[in-house]
Amino acid sequence: MIRFLHTADWQIGTQFGQFEPDEAAHLAQARLDTVRRIADEAAARKVDAVLVAGDVFDLQTVSDTVIRRLFSALQGFSGPWIMLPGNHDAALVESVWTRAQRLNCIAPNVRVVLEPGVVLLDASRAALLCAPLTQRITYDDTTGFFDTAETPPGYHRIGLAHGSVSGILQEGIDSSNPIAPARAASARLDYLALGDWHGHLRVDERTWYAGTHEQDRFRANEPGFVLDVTLDQPGASPRVEAVRVGQYQWHRWDETISVPTDVEALQARLRALGDRDVLRVSVNGAAALADAEALHVALEEARARVRALRVDLSGLQVLPTADDLAELGAQSGYLAKVVERLRGLQEDPQADPQQVKRAAEALLLLARFQRELPREARSA
């Protein structure tokens, strides 16, 4: 019997440039922290090995410090780590892996597989058929040799590869690094451990993607897990348990505001978020000025609670009501003309989208300035 953790797509060194610098730093650190959590899980579960199916690093050019930190994060598990280069960290002649070797930071229990071949784990009677990527993009199936690879009698045959199972994955990503959908069967594998798809996914009984350990995209494809795999004997069906290790949950909300209760509902959803959430929210529709202000406050309060937040209000029209104008002292005079002009820009179908966005922002800014004045000083 062999029991191992299957993980992939750590992409250590990801920059998260879409977020503010302090948010990006936390998200980048979480990827290392979750590797430590994987090491702790491996030790607690007393597995025989950890298999990492490619894209350990996000870039070949990560700093030496990042390389050292990654290998330091593995120390919690003293058993074998088998690491496979993927498309982001391919085993080039000069690569992140050759730099790691020169830094002498790869512990003896960590095996980086830089060439296709078979790695034996004799203590567990397991043969790992490994297909590292030696270039970022290939149009050949690097697992083809699995079919004819010889392994010792009575050993588990476990494949380890990085790429797209043809005809299975979404969004047209099957164009490079293809893997035959029947490879587990044709190569007589007990289990095929894959990387590249960032959510954990069962392709068939013996073929699985582990997904990234720490969510990094606004896509609901079940990231943030490792797979705990047990093979009782060669030929037996694998037993696979998904184990959550990720710290953060990423959410993408596309909201439409039509009536005041829509704002109230969004405020309630925002209040339910905490420091383990990453949110991207786009708001469309139209709201009265007071409602738009309340929504803006709710978003800024959420920003202080969540780990990271991206907001797009460019599709939200701010349309002051008579009550809004009365509250601001803008029922007549120059200020009323400014408000009317800004409102007209938002309602003009021929207006530049950037002008529409700036008009809504200007109304909110104007309202804030007016509310900061004493009531008797608000101009009419």
Coordinates of N, CA and C in Angstrom, one line a residue, residues 1-6 48-49 51 82 117-119 121 124-131 145-146 151 155-161 184 187-194 206 229-231 238:
M1 N 0.8 -1.2 0.0 CA 0.0 0.0 0.0 C 0.9 1.3 0.0
I2 N 0.4 2.3 -0.7 CA 1.1 3.6 -0.7 C 0.0 4.7 -0.5
R3 N 0.4 5.6 0.4 CA -0.5 6.8 0.6 C 0.3 8.0 0.4
F4 N -0.2 9.0 -0.4 CA 0.5 10.2 -0.8 C -0.4 11.4 -0.9
L5 N 0.2 12.5 -0.8 CA -0.5 13.8 -1.1 C -0.2 14.2 -2.5
H6 N -1.2 14.5 -3.3 CA -1.0 15.0 -4.7 C -1.4 16.5 -4.6
D48 N 3.3 8.5 2.6 CA 4.6 8.0 2.2 C 5.4 9.0 1.3
A49 N 4.7 10.0 0.7 CA 5.3 10.9 -0.2 C 4.4 12.1 -0.5
L51 N 3.6 14.4 -3.9 CA 3.8 14.5 -5.3 C 3.4 15.9 -5.8
I82 N 8.4 14.8 -4.3 CA 8.8 14.6 -5.7 C 8.2 15.8 -6.5
G117 N 11.3 10.0 -17.1 CA 11.8 8.8 -16.6 C 11.0 8.2 -15.5
V118 N 11.5 7.2 -14.9 CA 10.8 6.4 -13.8 C 11.6 6.7 -12.5
V119 N 10.9 7.1 -11.5 CA 11.5 7.3 -10.1 C 10.9 6.2 -9.2
L121 N 10.2 4.5 -5.6 CA 10.1 4.6 -4.1 C 10.0 3.2 -3.6
S124 N 7.9 2.0 -0.6 CA 6.4 1.9 -0.8 C 6.1 1.0 -2.0
R125 N 7.1 0.4 -2.6 CA 6.8 -0.4 -3.8 C 6.0 0.4 -4.9
A126 N 6.5 1.6 -5.2 CA 5.9 2.5 -6.1 C 6.8 2.9 -7.2
A127 N 6.4 2.9 -8.4 CA 7.2 3.5 -9.6 C 6.5 4.7 -10.1
L128 N 7.1 5.8 -10.0 CA 6.6 7.1 -10.5 C 7.0 7.3 -11.9
L129 N 6.1 7.4 -12.9 CA 6.4 7.7 -14.3 C 6.3 9.2 -14.4
C130 N 7.4 9.9 -14.6 CA 7.4 11.3 -14.5 C 7.6 12.0 -15.9
A131 N 6.8 12.9 -16.2 CA 6.9 13.6 -17.5 C 7.1 15.1 -17.3
F145 N 5.4 8.2 -23.4 CA 6.3 7.1 -23.1 C 5.8 6.2 -21.9
F146 N 4.8 6.7 -21.2 CA 4.3 5.9 -20.1 C 3.8 4.6 -20.5
T151 N 8.3 -1.1 -15.3 CA 8.4 -0.9 -13.9 C 8.6 -2.3 -13.2
Y155 N 5.0 -3.4 -8.3 CA 5.0 -2.0 -7.9 C 3.8 -1.3 -8.4
H156 N 3.3 -0.3 -7.7 CA 2.3 0.6 -8.1 C 2.8 1.4 -9.3
R157 N 2.0 1.6 -10.3 CA 2.4 2.5 -11.4 C 1.6 3.8 -11.3
I158 N 2.4 4.9 -11.0 CA 1.8 6.2 -10.7 C 2.4 7.2 -11.7
G159 N 1.5 7.9 -12.5 CA 2.0 8.9 -13.4 C 2.0 10.3 -12.8
L160 N 2.9 11.1 -13.2 CA 3.1 12.5 -12.7 C 3.3 13.4 -13.9
A161 N 2.4 14.3 -14.2 CA 2.6 15.1 -15.4 C 1.9 16.4 -15.3
A184 N -4.2 7.0 -18.5 CA -4.1 6.1 -17.3 C -4.4 4.7 -17.7
A187 N -1.5 3.2 -20.2 CA -0.2 3.0 -19.5 C -0.4 2.1 -18.3
R188 N -1.6 1.6 -18.1 CA -1.8 0.7 -16.9 C -1.4 1.4 -15.6
L189 N -1.9 2.6 -15.5 CA -1.5 3.4 -14.3 C -2.6 3.1 -13.2
D190 N -2.1 3.1 -12.0 CA -3.0 3.0 -10.8 C -3.5 4.4 -10.5
Y191 N -2.7 5.4 -10.9 CA -3.2 6.8 -10.6 C -2.3 7.7 -11.5
L192 N -3.0 8.7 -12.0 CA -2.3 9.8 -12.8 C -2.5 11.1 -12.1
A193 N -1.4 11.6 -11.6 CA -1.4 12.9 -10.8 C -1.1 14.0 -11.8
L194 N -2.0 15.0 -12.0 CA -1.8 16.0 -12.9 C -1.8 17.4 -12.3
R206 N -9.0 7.1 -12.2 CA -7.6 7.1 -11.9 C -6.9 8.4 -12.3
V229 N -4.3 10.5 -1.4 CA -4.6 9.3 -2.3 C -4.0 8.1 -1.6
T230 N -4.8 7.0 -1.6 CA -4.4 5.7 -1.1 C -4.6 4.7 -2.2
L231 N -3.5 3.9 -2.4 CA -3.5 2.8 -3.3 C -3.3 1.5 -2.5
P238 N -8.1 3.7 -6.8 CA -7.5 4.6 -5.8 C -8.7 5.2 -4.9

